[in-house]
Amino acid sequence: MVEKATLDAEYSVIGCLLVDPSIVGELISLTRAEDFSIPELRTVYQAAVRLFTAGRPVDAVTIRGVCGAEYNNLLLQCMDITPTAFGWKTYIAAMQEQTRVRCLRALAEQLAEVRTSTQARELIGQAGEILSEKNRTRVVTMDQALLQFFTEQGEKRKFISYGLDKLDRRLYSDHGDFVVLAGRPSAGKTALALQMAAHMGQQERVGFYSLETSPAKLTNRLVANRCIIDFARINRREMTDEEWQRAATWKKEVTATDLELVHAPGWGVQDILTTALARRQRIVFIDYLQELRGRGRDRFEQVTNISLDLHTMAQEHGILVVALSQFSRAAASRADAAPTLTDLRESGQIEQDADAVLALYLDPDEDAPADDRKLRVLKNKEGRLGEFSLSFDGQHQLFAEYMDGQLAAARHVARVEKSHRGQQSEIKTVPEEAKNEPA
């Protein structure tokens, strides 16, 4: 049964449309046929849309000409209820609120009949979309745009920090952005993403969705990183007394981080969105994009839709989405060359949708220390491109930036060690014929 308030709001919206033709265009941009629960009013609305898009006047006479004389009394009733169009946006808001309630009730009835958790998750996801639904069209006049501009310029803007100063000075990320962190196998994408997520979790709630790695294994990495404990000994469960003490000392700081680890094998974008909204997460990391379940006939189409859905998720819900991605096999075969945007695996849509693309890869310089990485900004809508070196401490799953002069010193040490190893190899290598010569 439809409440009287809903009926009044629907009649009032049509009444405003009829008594003030000047609002028709904006009214249509803010509404849709599905907002009307009464079939006859929906028919009137659709007739108004057809007339407006055809460039014809929209009033009681023209609408009656489209719908027929049998709608005459309905049109008069709408105009009697709403003698003026004052407050027409309030009527739209009331109508759309009841539309949402009506849709949620229908979903609740379906939810009561589900037989699997997958069906339930899909329905709950649809409910989340309905609850967060915004008007389809937002029109901003130049007066409004400049007013917002001057207001914003008077306030200091704070961007989301990744915990790496050189990256933060290039990448101006905010809620609603879609960022891709791509890398070759064993480059350390997951370790770097966890370090970034833990840093962001000091300020906001962060969800780390792993489609491959269990929360227990991610926790091992986090403890090694945050408490500076040997990662190998953590995995073997052979921590020293000193490391136990260090873990206990840093426990409070680690638990204070608002970071949630979510095991998500087989999940799709909608599953992540539903959980993120329910958990009120403002930042989401996904490890990794190509493992997400997607719609489509082939893998290319599936990854394309996944990328589009992640971009929509970020923009419509104001969530910073950081998705890890793999490079193609062709890129992996060029270990001595820097990756490019075309190396992103399985779909060019990723580079189109992303606000920023970061590439993590082994430093190809022959004088670079073995654990050095390069982090290159391949795409950046709001800031600068470029790259810088990172030192990766695999023992503690920790990435660190080089200070001024440190990189040159590290490369000098690497050259010396390499030369020393070469000399040692020459000393130890004795020709076979020399071994057989008599003393």
PDB file of C-alpha atoms in Angstrom, residues 162 167 171 179-183 192 196 322 325 327 341 344 356-360 375-380:
ATOM      1  CA  TYR A 162      51.071   7.693   1.215  1.00  0.00           C
ATOM      2  CA  LEU A 167      55.453  10.524  -3.798  1.00  0.00           C
ATOM      3  CA  LEU A 171      50.571  12.706  -6.164  1.00  0.00           C
ATOM      4  CA  VAL A 179      44.779   4.879  -8.236  1.00  0.00           C
ATOM      5  CA  VAL A 180      46.522   1.844  -9.745  1.00  0.00           C
ATOM      6  CA  LEU A 181      49.737   0.441  -8.239  1.00  0.00           C
ATOM      7  CA  ALA A 182      51.209  -1.877 -10.870  1.00  0.00           C
ATOM      8  CA  GLY A 183      54.276  -4.053 -10.680  1.00  0.00           C
ATOM      9  CA  LEU A 192      54.346  -1.499  -0.379  1.00  0.00           C
ATOM     10  CA  MET A 196      50.793   2.662   2.589  1.00  0.00           C
ATOM     11  CA  VAL A 322      43.980   1.896  -4.696  1.00  0.00           C
ATOM     12  CA  SER A 325      47.633  -4.585 -10.915  1.00  0.00           C
ATOM     13  CA  PHE A 327      52.000  -5.962 -15.818  1.00  0.00           C
ATOM     14  CA  LEU A 341      51.142   2.406 -19.410  1.00  0.00           C
ATOM     15  CA  LEU A 344      49.099  -2.869 -17.892  1.00  0.00           C
ATOM     16  CA  ALA A 356      47.006   7.965 -11.276  1.00  0.00           C
ATOM     17  CA  VAL A 357      49.105   4.937 -12.213  1.00  0.00           C
ATOM     18  CA  LEU A 358      52.218   3.973 -10.228  1.00  0.00           C
ATOM     19  CA  ALA A 359      54.746   1.394 -11.389  1.00  0.00           C
ATOM     20  CA  LEU A 360      56.999  -0.497  -8.961  1.00  0.00           C
ATOM     21  CA  LEU A 375      58.635   3.827  -8.181  1.00  0.00           C
ATOM     22  CA  ARG A 376      57.528   5.613 -11.332  1.00  0.00           C
ATOM     23  CA  VAL A 377      54.435   7.821 -11.693  1.00  0.00           C
ATOM     24  CA  LEU A 378      53.190   6.863 -15.174  1.00  0.00           C
ATOM     25  CA  LYS A 379      49.951   8.838 -15.083  1.00  0.00           C
ATOM     26  CA  ASN A 380      48.883  11.680 -12.832  1.00  0.00           C
TER      27      ASN A 380
END
